[in-house]
Amino acid sequence: MKKIIRNGTIVTATDTYKADILIEENKITAIGLNLDCTDAEMIDATDHYIFPGGVDPHTHLDMPFGGTVTKDDFESGTIAAAFGGTTTIIDFCLTNKGEPLQKAIETWHEKSKKAVIDYSFHLMIGEINDEVLQELPRVIEKEGITSFKVFMAYKNVFQADDATLYRTLLAAKEYGALVMVHAENGDVVDYLINQALAEGKVEPIYHALTRPPEVEGEATGRAATLTGLANSQLYVVHVTCAEAVEKITEARNNGIDIWGETCPQYLVLDQSMLEKPDFEGAKYVWSPPLREKWNQDVLWNALKNGNLQTLGSDQCSFDFNGQKDIGRDDFSKIPNGGPMIEDRVSILFSEGVKKGRISLNQFVDISSTRSAKLFGLYPEKGTIAVGSDADLVIFNPNSKRTISSETHHMAVDYNAFEGMEVTGEPVSVLVRGEFVIKEKQFVGNAGSGQYLKRKKYGETSLIED
Ligand code: URP
Ligand code: ZN
Ligand code: ZN
């Protein structure tokens, strides 16, 4: 059945205006004032914003990591994402050395069958050899996976060497993909961890102290240099600190095709959280780690001035009881990551728009449009336009709520923002014209999310709407 959303204020990455939206067969088919239509379900959006559904470029659902598996799978994780106003995620498909890439992709297709919102995959590259090089064109053409992730950290687990990164950059240039890096100097981090443990320093704070900002800045600069040498393209995930922002800014000023993402936790939380008593600091263990508070201004300014462009959740959730506590006697064993998928959009709106740090249109760009463009999903995703998928968020900009694990929809037993009040929340969320959240109630179906094959890097305009 047709739907018409009336009286809302449409907000895109470039425009804010009042109009009605007509939805037919999953798509937006008309936008205009007082649209003439009597045979459609009417949705009243008076006093509400209508945003394009959020595009979260960075999630880890149902992922084995740190001796355990992330708590949220594709069902609970995407339900939580939908409550938070996200309608598309791009999850990281892990590969194993010596195994065909296709095998890993099949595993991820299997895991993601219960998604309630649309999804795609980035592919981890842990090694480059003849087999991998042979498979890459098929991965791009047949699977529509047009972004490759290289870890510069997590020694002896995911870490790849510089030659692998360089060869991945060359292959990405040739085939039309975007390379993503986790930028920390894993060798130096490994040395610092061993040194700390040898000195009996086992508490969560040493997670942060053994991954200082310099190792993130160094790796970011190295990746940028290799990108320039390969004349390729790079996206730096989860940027946390001034050192990394400086390297990205410098590279962009030198004409290198490099983009940067930060995450809600780095905008709002800081290193002191890792010092909470009774091992509670483990709830705040991410890699790279939370930084000294002054870095938050650097990140907000970079989002505002365009040197960072996107906000990923880096959703990678583990229960405090039973998972994080694997590292109770040794910080290096605490599973890295946290639950962020649900509050990503709210935090950006409340802390960003409401506090005057970014504009409303920048908010849409950072939470949705730019990721859709960079990762080959635009204009089907990431905007409100005739012909786009009807992925829409009807958002009350003035309602207030307090974030809590007691009310969140993620499967984990804590929320890193527990007790924080945010202004603005999604009321209803549609994916391809169907309600997934209606008046704050989940009405979707497990498995209704669609796998998205993506366009090659640069096939959609990256700058203009
Ligand atoms: O601590 C983090 N960020 N966990 C998720 C894995 C990663 O490095 O992105
Ligand atoms: Zn990472
Ligand atoms: Zn991640």
Tab-separated table of C-alpha atoms and ligand atoms in Angstrom:
chain	number	residue	atom	x	y	z
A	1	MET	CA	0.000	0.000	0.000
A	2	LYS	CA	1.114	3.567	-0.648
A	3	LYS	CA	2.150	5.735	2.279
A	4	ILE	CA	2.255	9.490	2.552
A	5	ILE	CA	4.138	11.358	5.246
A	6	ARG	CA	2.602	14.790	5.729
A	7	ASN	CA	3.649	18.024	7.419
A	8	GLY	CA	7.168	17.000	8.378
A	9	THR	CA	10.374	18.956	7.903
A	10	ILE	CA	12.656	17.098	5.504
A	11	VAL	CA	16.352	17.386	6.267
A	12	THR	CA	19.066	16.222	3.874
A	13	ALA	CA	22.798	16.861	3.856
A	14	THR	CA	22.138	20.096	1.975
A	15	ASP	CA	18.540	21.236	2.525
A	16	THR	CA	15.857	21.728	5.165
A	17	TYR	CA	12.270	22.248	3.980
A	18	LYS	CA	8.661	21.358	4.639
A	19	ALA	CA	7.051	18.905	2.230
A	20	ASP	CA	5.057	15.708	1.992
A	21	ILE	CA	6.689	12.436	0.925
A	22	LEU	CA	4.862	9.821	-1.140
A	23	ILE	CA	6.086	6.222	-0.878
A	24	GLU	CA	5.198	3.541	-3.407
A	25	GLU	CA	6.726	0.083	-3.620
A	26	ASN	CA	9.685	0.762	-1.339
A	27	LYS	CA	10.697	3.982	-3.072
A	28	ILE	CA	10.077	7.681	-2.671
A	29	THR	CA	7.990	8.604	-5.699
A	30	ALA	CA	7.046	12.218	-4.999
A	31	ILE	CA	8.046	15.066	-2.705
A	32	GLY	CA	6.008	18.260	-2.613
A	33	LEU	CA	3.752	20.591	-0.721
A	34	ASN	CA	0.199	19.312	-0.195
A	35	LEU	CA	0.665	16.278	-2.421
A	36	ASP	CA	-2.598	15.110	-3.889
A	37	CYS	CA	-3.139	11.502	-2.801
A	38	THR	CA	-6.174	9.922	-1.172
A	39	ASP	CA	-5.441	6.197	-1.422
A	40	ALA	CA	-2.366	6.103	0.809
A	41	GLU	CA	-1.797	5.397	4.501
A	42	MET	CA	-1.272	8.827	6.060
A	43	ILE	CA	1.556	9.377	8.548
A	44	ASP	CA	1.484	12.701	10.333
A	45	ALA	CA	4.933	14.178	10.984
A	46	THR	CA	3.880	17.608	12.279
A	47	ASP	CA	6.655	19.176	14.403
A	48	HIS	CA	9.009	16.328	13.470
A	49	TYR	CA	12.086	16.145	11.292
A	50	ILE	CA	12.336	13.530	8.583
A	51	PHE	CA	15.899	12.323	8.104
A	52	PRO	CA	17.250	9.771	5.644
A	53	GLY	CA	17.816	6.526	7.542
A	54	GLY	CA	21.180	6.454	9.235
A	55	VAL	CA	24.002	4.592	7.500
A	56	ASP	CA	26.386	3.051	10.007
A	57	PRO	CA	29.629	2.245	8.173
A	58	HIS	CA	31.257	0.249	10.968
A	59	THR	CA	29.742	-2.655	12.893
A	60	HIS	CA	30.918	-6.010	14.244
A	61	LEU	CA	27.897	-8.258	14.793
A	62	ASP	CA	28.222	-11.912	15.767
A	63	MET	CA	31.997	-11.594	15.486
A	64	PRO	CA	34.536	-13.850	17.216
A	65	PHE	CA	37.068	-11.631	18.973
A	66	GLY	CA	39.163	-11.646	22.142
A	67	GLY	CA	38.388	-15.268	23.005
A	68	THR	CA	34.634	-14.776	22.816
A	69	VAL	CA	31.925	-13.646	20.374
A	70	THR	CA	30.234	-10.249	20.298
A	71	LYS	CA	26.963	-10.375	22.208
A	72	ASP	CA	24.794	-8.678	19.626
A	73	ASP	CA	24.101	-10.684	16.518
A	74	PHE	CA	22.460	-9.497	13.321
A	75	GLU	CA	18.998	-9.747	14.863
A	76	SER	CA	19.450	-7.943	18.187
A	77	GLY	CA	22.023	-5.580	16.690
A	78	THR	CA	19.887	-4.449	13.794
A	79	ILE	CA	16.766	-4.118	15.958
A	80	ALA	CA	18.757	-1.826	18.250
A	81	ALA	CA	20.106	0.040	15.224
A	82	ALA	CA	16.563	0.607	13.955
A	83	PHE	CA	15.398	1.953	17.327
A	84	GLY	CA	18.283	4.381	17.062
A	85	GLY	CA	17.417	5.588	13.561
A	86	THR	CA	19.881	3.531	11.522
A	87	THR	CA	18.487	1.687	8.501
A	88	THR	CA	21.699	0.425	6.873
A	89	ILE	CA	24.844	-1.044	8.370
A	90	ILE	CA	28.098	-2.179	6.825
A	91	ASP	CA	29.564	-4.989	8.900
A	92	PHE	CA	33.120	-6.319	8.849
A	93	CYS	CA	33.488	-9.774	7.355
A	94	LEU	CA	36.527	-11.427	8.932
A	95	THR	CA	38.729	-13.648	6.794
A	96	ASN	CA	41.162	-16.385	7.792
A	97	LYS	CA	44.620	-16.689	6.332
A	98	GLY	CA	44.908	-19.577	3.884
A	99	GLU	CA	41.156	-19.801	3.324
A	100	PRO	CA	39.238	-18.560	0.291
A	101	LEU	CA	37.694	-15.109	0.734
A	102	GLN	CA	34.443	-16.542	-0.563
A	103	LYS	CA	34.255	-18.940	2.366
A	104	ALA	CA	34.358	-16.021	4.817
A	105	ILE	CA	31.737	-14.147	2.808
A	106	GLU	CA	29.417	-17.183	2.892
A	107	THR	CA	29.844	-17.332	6.671
A	108	TRP	CA	28.821	-13.680	6.944
A	109	HIS	CA	25.824	-14.179	4.647
A	110	GLU	CA	24.706	-16.968	6.950
A	111	LYS	CA	25.148	-14.866	10.102
A	112	SER	CA	23.237	-11.916	8.666
A	113	LYS	CA	20.074	-13.731	7.581
A	114	LYS	CA	18.077	-12.364	10.520
A	115	ALA	CA	18.842	-8.694	9.932
A	116	VAL	CA	15.839	-6.380	10.170
A	117	ILE	CA	17.490	-3.498	8.307
A	118	ASP	CA	19.588	-3.454	5.150
A	119	TYR	CA	23.235	-4.402	5.323
A	120	SER	CA	26.437	-4.886	3.414
A	121	PHE	CA	29.944	-6.136	4.190
A	122	HIS	CA	33.479	-4.786	4.210
A	123	LEU	CA	36.056	-7.526	3.688
A	124	MET	CA	39.110	-7.951	5.894
A	125	ILE	CA	42.375	-8.486	4.030
A	126	GLY	CA	44.903	-10.229	6.264
A	127	GLU	CA	47.302	-11.374	3.542
A	128	ILE	CA	47.866	-10.771	-0.144
A	129	ASN	CA	48.910	-13.670	-2.355
A	130	ASP	CA	48.019	-14.950	-5.828
A	131	GLU	CA	44.798	-16.606	-4.603
A	132	VAL	CA	43.603	-13.451	-2.859
A	133	LEU	CA	44.458	-11.293	-5.874
A	134	GLN	CA	42.560	-13.697	-8.119
A	135	GLU	CA	39.477	-13.567	-5.926
A	136	LEU	CA	39.239	-9.794	-5.467
A	137	PRO	CA	37.643	-8.904	-8.837
A	138	ARG	CA	34.892	-11.458	-8.201
A	139	VAL	CA	34.340	-10.123	-4.677
A	140	ILE	CA	33.779	-6.688	-6.157
A	141	GLU	CA	31.750	-7.633	-9.237
A	142	LYS	CA	29.612	-10.476	-7.877
A	143	GLU	CA	29.339	-9.690	-4.171
A	144	GLY	CA	29.387	-5.911	-4.538
A	145	ILE	CA	31.933	-5.661	-1.735
A	146	THR	CA	33.891	-2.540	-2.601
A	147	SER	CA	35.793	-1.843	0.609
A	148	PHE	CA	38.671	-3.771	2.153
A	149	LYS	CA	39.816	-3.552	5.759
A	150	VAL	CA	43.432	-3.856	6.845
A	151	PHE	CA	44.335	-3.995	10.530
A	152	MET	CA	47.630	-2.321	11.424
A	153	ALA	CA	47.209	-3.565	15.021
A	154	TYR	CA	46.167	-6.667	17.002
A	155	LYS	CA	49.520	-8.416	16.561
A	156	ASN	CA	49.283	-12.175	16.005
A	157	VAL	CA	45.526	-11.889	15.549
A	158	PHE	CA	44.396	-9.611	12.706
A	159	GLN	CA	47.472	-7.457	12.090
A	160	ALA	CA	48.777	-7.269	8.520
A	161	ASP	CA	52.228	-5.996	7.551
A	162	ASP	CA	52.919	-2.838	5.584
A	163	ALA	CA	53.499	-4.726	2.331
A	164	THR	CA	50.013	-6.226	2.640
A	165	LEU	CA	48.552	-2.782	3.216
A	166	TYR	CA	50.461	-1.364	0.246
A	167	ARG	CA	49.443	-4.194	-2.079
A	168	THR	CA	45.831	-3.876	-0.928
A	169	LEU	CA	45.973	-0.159	-1.758
A	170	LEU	CA	47.311	-0.976	-5.239
A	171	ALA	CA	44.630	-3.606	-5.834
A	172	ALA	CA	41.902	-1.251	-4.588
A	173	LYS	CA	43.071	1.412	-7.008
A	174	GLU	CA	43.008	-1.047	-9.880
A	175	TYR	CA	39.587	-2.542	-9.135
A	176	GLY	CA	37.716	0.450	-7.674
A	177	ALA	CA	37.556	-0.195	-3.936
A	178	LEU	CA	38.168	1.833	-0.793
A	179	VAL	CA	40.779	0.598	1.699
A	180	MET	CA	39.979	0.997	5.391
A	181	VAL	CA	42.563	0.882	8.143
A	182	HIS	CA	42.572	0.344	11.873
A	183	ALA	CA	45.534	2.647	12.432
A	184	GLU	CA	47.683	1.809	15.448
A	185	ASN	CA	51.286	0.625	15.426
A	186	GLY	CA	50.589	-2.933	16.558
A	187	ASP	CA	54.234	-3.889	17.079
A	188	VAL	CA	54.877	-1.016	19.456
A	189	VAL	CA	51.571	-1.605	21.266
A	190	ASP	CA	52.541	-5.256	21.718
A	191	TYR	CA	55.888	-4.244	23.213
A	192	LEU	CA	54.254	-1.741	25.582
A	193	ILE	CA	51.645	-4.287	26.717
A	194	ASN	CA	54.308	-6.886	27.535
A	195	GLN	CA	56.358	-4.299	29.384
A	196	ALA	CA	53.357	-3.195	31.476
A	197	LEU	CA	52.361	-6.758	32.335
A	198	ALA	CA	55.945	-7.595	33.326
A	199	GLU	CA	55.743	-4.692	35.788
A	200	GLY	CA	52.510	-6.073	37.258
A	201	LYS	CA	50.336	-3.366	35.721
A	202	VAL	CA	47.139	-5.293	35.025
A	203	GLU	CA	44.236	-2.835	35.579
A	204	PRO	CA	42.032	-1.578	32.704
A	205	ILE	CA	43.707	1.880	32.635
A	206	TYR	CA	46.857	0.227	31.281
A	207	HIS	CA	44.920	-0.611	28.157
A	208	ALA	CA	44.908	3.108	27.382
A	209	LEU	CA	48.428	3.770	28.621
A	210	THR	CA	49.915	1.057	26.390
A	211	ARG	CA	48.208	2.462	23.286
A	212	PRO	CA	49.256	6.136	23.448
A	213	PRO	CA	48.027	8.617	20.829
A	214	GLU	CA	51.443	8.698	19.205
A	215	VAL	CA	51.041	5.105	17.980
A	216	GLU	CA	47.724	6.012	16.384
A	217	GLY	CA	49.175	9.158	14.812
A	218	GLU	CA	52.216	7.277	13.516
A	219	ALA	CA	50.137	4.503	11.914
A	220	THR	CA	47.693	7.013	10.424
A	221	GLY	CA	50.566	8.961	8.875
A	222	ARG	CA	52.184	5.767	7.573
A	223	ALA	CA	48.930	4.596	5.982
A	224	ALA	CA	48.427	8.029	4.420
A	225	THR	CA	51.950	8.002	2.986
A	226	LEU	CA	51.453	4.530	1.487
A	227	THR	CA	48.131	5.688	0.023
A	228	GLY	CA	49.861	8.603	-1.682
A	229	LEU	CA	52.603	6.302	-2.981
A	230	ALA	CA	50.012	3.899	-4.387
A	231	ASN	CA	47.907	6.797	-5.701
A	232	SER	CA	45.007	5.017	-4.030
A	233	GLN	CA	42.247	5.837	-1.549
A	234	LEU	CA	41.963	5.362	2.187
A	235	TYR	CA	39.349	5.550	4.947
A	236	VAL	CA	40.674	5.631	8.516
A	237	VAL	CA	38.226	4.041	10.962
A	238	HIS	CA	37.675	5.121	14.560
A	239	VAL	CA	39.897	8.214	14.748
A	240	THR	CA	40.335	9.236	18.387
A	241	CYS	CA	42.968	11.926	18.825
A	242	ALA	CA	44.662	15.104	17.675
A	243	GLU	CA	47.705	13.205	16.403
A	244	ALA	CA	45.602	11.209	13.925
A	245	VAL	CA	43.438	14.162	12.880
A	246	GLU	CA	46.620	16.119	12.128
A	247	LYS	CA	47.954	13.361	9.860
A	248	ILE	CA	44.652	13.085	7.992
A	249	THR	CA	44.374	16.850	7.605
A	250	GLU	CA	47.951	17.131	6.369
A	251	ALA	CA	47.428	14.323	3.851
A	252	ARG	CA	44.164	15.847	2.599
A	253	ASN	CA	45.905	19.198	2.194
A	254	ASN	CA	48.547	17.398	0.119
A	255	GLY	CA	45.887	16.001	-2.194
A	256	ILE	CA	45.799	12.458	-0.857
A	257	ASP	CA	42.407	10.796	-1.156
A	258	ILE	CA	41.854	10.055	2.518
A	259	TRP	CA	38.761	10.090	4.714
A	260	GLY	CA	38.268	9.795	8.438
A	261	GLU	CA	35.627	8.364	10.747
A	262	THR	CA	35.180	8.891	14.454
A	263	CYS	CA	32.758	7.204	16.873
A	264	PRO	CA	30.330	8.452	19.552
A	265	GLN	CA	32.453	7.210	22.439
A	266	TYR	CA	35.428	9.364	21.438
A	267	LEU	CA	33.213	12.460	21.205
A	268	VAL	CA	31.694	12.067	24.655
A	269	LEU	CA	33.733	9.757	26.907
A	270	ASP	CA	37.362	10.043	27.993
A	271	GLN	CA	40.320	8.104	29.321
A	272	SER	CA	39.441	8.714	32.977
A	273	MET	CA	36.543	6.219	32.594
A	274	LEU	CA	39.070	3.400	32.486
A	275	GLU	CA	40.012	4.228	36.074
A	276	LYS	CA	36.556	3.420	37.462
A	277	PRO	CA	36.774	1.103	40.486
A	278	ASP	CA	35.747	-2.552	40.734
A	279	PHE	CA	36.974	-3.329	37.221
A	280	GLU	CA	34.207	-1.102	35.769
A	281	GLY	CA	36.875	0.543	33.616
A	282	ALA	CA	36.665	-2.575	31.439
A	283	LYS	CA	33.353	-1.298	30.074
A	284	TYR	CA	35.336	1.500	28.412
A	285	VAL	CA	38.010	-0.582	26.701
A	286	TRP	CA	38.176	0.211	23.000
A	287	SER	CA	41.082	0.141	20.600
A	288	PRO	CA	42.229	2.764	19.964
A	289	PRO	CA	41.418	3.773	23.545
A	290	LEU	CA	39.446	6.679	24.927
A	291	ARG	CA	41.685	9.754	25.093
A	292	GLU	CA	42.232	12.737	27.362
A	293	LYS	CA	39.126	14.907	27.280
A	294	TRP	CA	40.598	17.793	25.286
A	295	ASN	CA	40.725	15.550	22.201
A	296	GLN	CA	36.924	15.697	22.030
A	297	ASP	CA	37.051	19.321	20.840
A	298	VAL	CA	39.571	18.350	18.190
A	299	LEU	CA	37.231	15.649	16.886
A	300	TRP	CA	34.138	17.870	16.925
A	301	ASN	CA	36.038	20.600	15.095
A	302	ALA	CA	37.275	18.089	12.518
A	303	LEU	CA	33.696	16.926	11.894
A	304	LYS	CA	32.601	20.527	11.561
A	305	ASN	CA	35.352	21.584	9.195
A	306	GLY	CA	35.239	18.388	7.134
A	307	ASN	CA	38.588	16.833	7.963
A	308	LEU	CA	36.632	13.938	9.478
A	309	GLN	CA	33.498	13.019	7.577
A	310	THR	CA	31.615	10.127	9.152
A	311	LEU	CA	30.473	8.619	12.439
A	312	GLY	CA	30.642	4.845	12.817
A	313	SER	CA	29.329	3.040	15.860
A	314	ASP	CA	32.121	0.430	15.852
A	315	GLN	CA	29.428	-1.681	17.489
A	316	CYS	CA	31.340	-4.534	19.115
A	317	SER	CA	29.453	-5.461	22.262
A	318	PHE	CA	30.428	-7.740	25.113
A	319	ASP	CA	28.647	-8.294	28.402
A	320	PHE	CA	30.390	-6.853	31.439
A	321	ASN	CA	29.624	-10.045	33.369
A	322	GLY	CA	30.938	-13.085	31.594
A	323	GLN	CA	32.806	-11.443	28.716
A	324	LYS	CA	34.669	-8.270	29.716
A	325	ASP	CA	35.732	-10.037	32.899
A	326	ILE	CA	37.889	-12.475	30.921
A	327	GLY	CA	40.467	-9.740	31.511
A	328	ARG	CA	39.901	-9.158	35.228
A	329	ASP	CA	43.517	-10.028	36.066
A	330	ASP	CA	45.084	-8.896	32.802
A	331	PHE	CA	43.886	-5.815	30.893
A	332	SER	CA	45.238	-7.228	27.605
A	333	LYS	CA	42.614	-9.998	27.747
A	334	ILE	CA	39.614	-7.654	28.094
A	335	PRO	CA	37.590	-8.021	24.880
A	336	ASN	CA	37.921	-4.715	23.015
A	337	GLY	CA	34.780	-2.862	22.033
A	338	GLY	CA	31.418	-1.658	23.212
A	339	PRO	CA	27.703	-1.283	22.470
A	340	MET	CA	27.144	1.829	20.327
A	341	ILE	CA	24.839	0.944	17.446
A	342	GLU	CA	21.674	2.202	19.142
A	343	ASP	CA	22.834	5.584	20.417
A	344	ARG	CA	25.092	6.676	17.528
A	345	VAL	CA	22.521	8.962	15.886
A	346	SER	CA	21.077	10.306	19.160
A	347	ILE	CA	24.479	11.246	20.516
A	348	LEU	CA	25.402	13.077	17.329
A	349	PHE	CA	22.126	14.981	17.317
A	350	SER	CA	22.040	15.815	21.010
A	351	GLU	CA	25.722	16.573	21.560
A	352	GLY	CA	26.312	17.911	18.073
A	353	VAL	CA	23.272	19.793	16.761
A	354	LYS	CA	21.630	20.710	20.040
A	355	LYS	CA	24.892	21.978	21.499
A	356	GLY	CA	25.679	24.001	18.352
A	357	ARG	CA	28.803	22.045	17.368
A	358	ILE	CA	27.525	21.013	13.915
A	359	SER	CA	24.601	22.103	11.763
A	360	LEU	CA	21.469	20.053	11.163
A	361	ASN	CA	22.553	19.341	7.589
A	362	GLN	CA	26.023	18.334	8.713
A	363	PHE	CA	24.368	15.940	11.138
A	364	VAL	CA	22.605	14.200	8.233
A	365	ASP	CA	25.782	14.153	6.175
A	366	ILE	CA	27.867	12.671	9.012
A	367	SER	CA	25.297	10.108	10.184
A	368	SER	CA	24.049	8.969	6.790
A	369	THR	CA	24.816	10.645	3.475
A	370	ARG	CA	28.606	10.649	3.440
A	371	SER	CA	28.878	6.980	4.299
A	372	ALA	CA	26.347	6.130	1.589
A	373	LYS	CA	28.445	8.077	-0.913
A	374	LEU	CA	31.841	6.748	0.139
A	375	PHE	CA	30.685	3.147	0.229
A	376	GLY	CA	28.718	3.048	-3.029
A	377	LEU	CA	25.166	3.095	-1.672
A	378	TYR	CA	24.091	6.563	-2.797
A	379	PRO	CA	21.517	7.763	-3.884
A	380	GLU	CA	19.455	4.665	-3.045
A	381	LYS	CA	20.551	5.166	0.563
A	382	GLY	CA	21.619	8.292	2.430
A	383	THR	CA	19.221	10.892	1.112
A	384	ILE	CA	15.576	11.835	0.646
A	385	ALA	CA	14.923	12.196	-3.062
A	386	VAL	CA	12.538	10.878	-5.689
A	387	GLY	CA	13.861	7.444	-6.651
A	388	SER	CA	15.672	6.812	-3.379
A	389	ASP	CA	14.729	3.918	-1.108
A	390	ALA	CA	12.125	5.028	1.416
A	391	ASP	CA	14.498	4.605	4.380
A	392	LEU	CA	13.193	7.342	6.625
A	393	VAL	CA	13.406	8.406	10.255
A	394	ILE	CA	10.613	10.482	11.768
A	395	PHE	CA	12.439	12.259	14.546
A	396	ASN	CA	11.175	14.280	17.495
A	397	PRO	CA	13.886	16.922	18.025
A	398	ASN	CA	12.692	18.006	21.459
A	399	SER	CA	11.885	14.873	23.429
A	400	LYS	CA	14.341	13.937	26.146
A	401	ARG	CA	15.370	10.495	27.310
A	402	THR	CA	17.949	9.028	29.630
A	403	ILE	CA	20.165	6.345	28.141
A	404	SER	CA	20.160	3.119	30.153
A	405	SER	CA	20.827	-0.582	29.723
A	406	GLU	CA	17.425	-1.111	31.314
A	407	THR	CA	15.677	0.391	28.326
A	408	HIS	CA	18.106	-0.123	25.450
A	409	HIS	CA	17.522	-2.859	22.879
A	410	MET	CA	21.051	-4.169	22.552
A	411	ALA	CA	21.665	-7.604	24.059
A	412	VAL	CA	24.393	-6.474	26.468
A	413	ASP	CA	24.189	-5.939	30.218
A	414	TYR	CA	25.505	-2.362	30.314
A	415	ASN	CA	25.455	0.885	28.362
A	416	ALA	CA	28.572	3.049	28.194
A	417	PHE	CA	26.368	6.177	28.325
A	418	GLU	CA	24.320	4.993	31.341
A	419	GLY	CA	22.446	7.934	32.897
A	420	MET	CA	23.216	10.417	30.135
A	421	GLU	CA	20.298	12.576	29.034
A	422	VAL	CA	19.905	13.121	25.296
A	423	THR	CA	17.561	15.404	23.429
A	424	GLY	CA	15.821	14.139	20.305
A	425	GLU	CA	14.771	10.611	19.379
A	426	PRO	CA	13.439	8.580	16.486
A	427	VAL	CA	9.715	7.961	16.779
A	428	SER	CA	9.127	5.893	13.647
A	429	VAL	CA	11.596	4.313	11.243
A	430	LEU	CA	10.883	2.918	7.792
A	431	VAL	CA	13.104	0.671	5.721
A	432	ARG	CA	12.210	0.568	2.029
A	433	GLY	CA	8.779	1.962	2.872
A	434	GLU	CA	7.915	-0.531	5.606
A	435	PHE	CA	7.748	0.393	9.275
A	436	VAL	CA	10.389	-1.284	11.387
A	437	ILE	CA	9.779	1.033	14.332
A	438	LYS	CA	6.304	2.547	14.669
A	439	GLU	CA	5.622	4.982	17.479
A	440	LYS	CA	8.682	3.637	19.348
A	441	GLN	CA	7.560	-0.001	19.032
A	442	PHE	CA	9.399	-2.634	17.032
A	443	VAL	CA	7.121	-3.891	14.252
A	444	GLY	CA	9.721	-5.359	11.887
A	445	ASN	CA	10.556	-8.922	11.008
A	446	ALA	CA	13.751	-10.879	11.442
A	447	GLY	CA	15.143	-11.484	7.973
A	448	SER	CA	13.471	-8.534	6.264
A	449	GLY	CA	16.788	-6.729	5.861
A	450	GLN	CA	18.308	-6.973	2.386
A	451	TYR	CA	21.920	-7.558	1.464
A	452	LEU	CA	23.238	-4.582	-0.516
A	453	LYS	CA	25.722	-4.957	-3.344
A	454	ARG	CA	27.626	-1.721	-3.544
A	455	LYS	CA	28.963	0.420	-6.379
A	456	LYS	CA	32.672	0.829	-6.913
A	457	TYR	CA	34.558	3.598	-5.145
A	458	GLY	CA	34.044	6.935	-6.862
A	459	GLU	CA	31.041	5.859	-8.941
A	460	THR	CA	28.883	8.235	-6.911
A	461	SER	CA	29.816	11.863	-6.393
A	462	LEU	CA	31.650	12.087	-3.088
A	463	ILE	CA	31.250	15.779	-2.424
A	464	GLU	CA	28.067	17.337	-3.847
A	465	ASP	CA	24.554	16.168	-3.096
B	1	URP	O1	37.845	-1.876	20.322
B	1	URP	C1	37.361	-1.993	19.210
B	1	URP	N1	37.411	-0.995	18.368
B	1	URP	N2	36.761	-3.158	18.879
B	1	URP	C2	36.265	-3.514	17.611
B	1	URP	C3	37.316	-4.016	16.680
B	1	URP	C4	37.996	-2.872	16.000
B	1	URP	O2	39.191	-2.687	16.198
B	1	URP	O3	37.359	-2.147	15.255
B	2	ZN	ZN	39.556	-1.311	14.818
B	3	ZN	ZN	35.690	-1.848	14.551
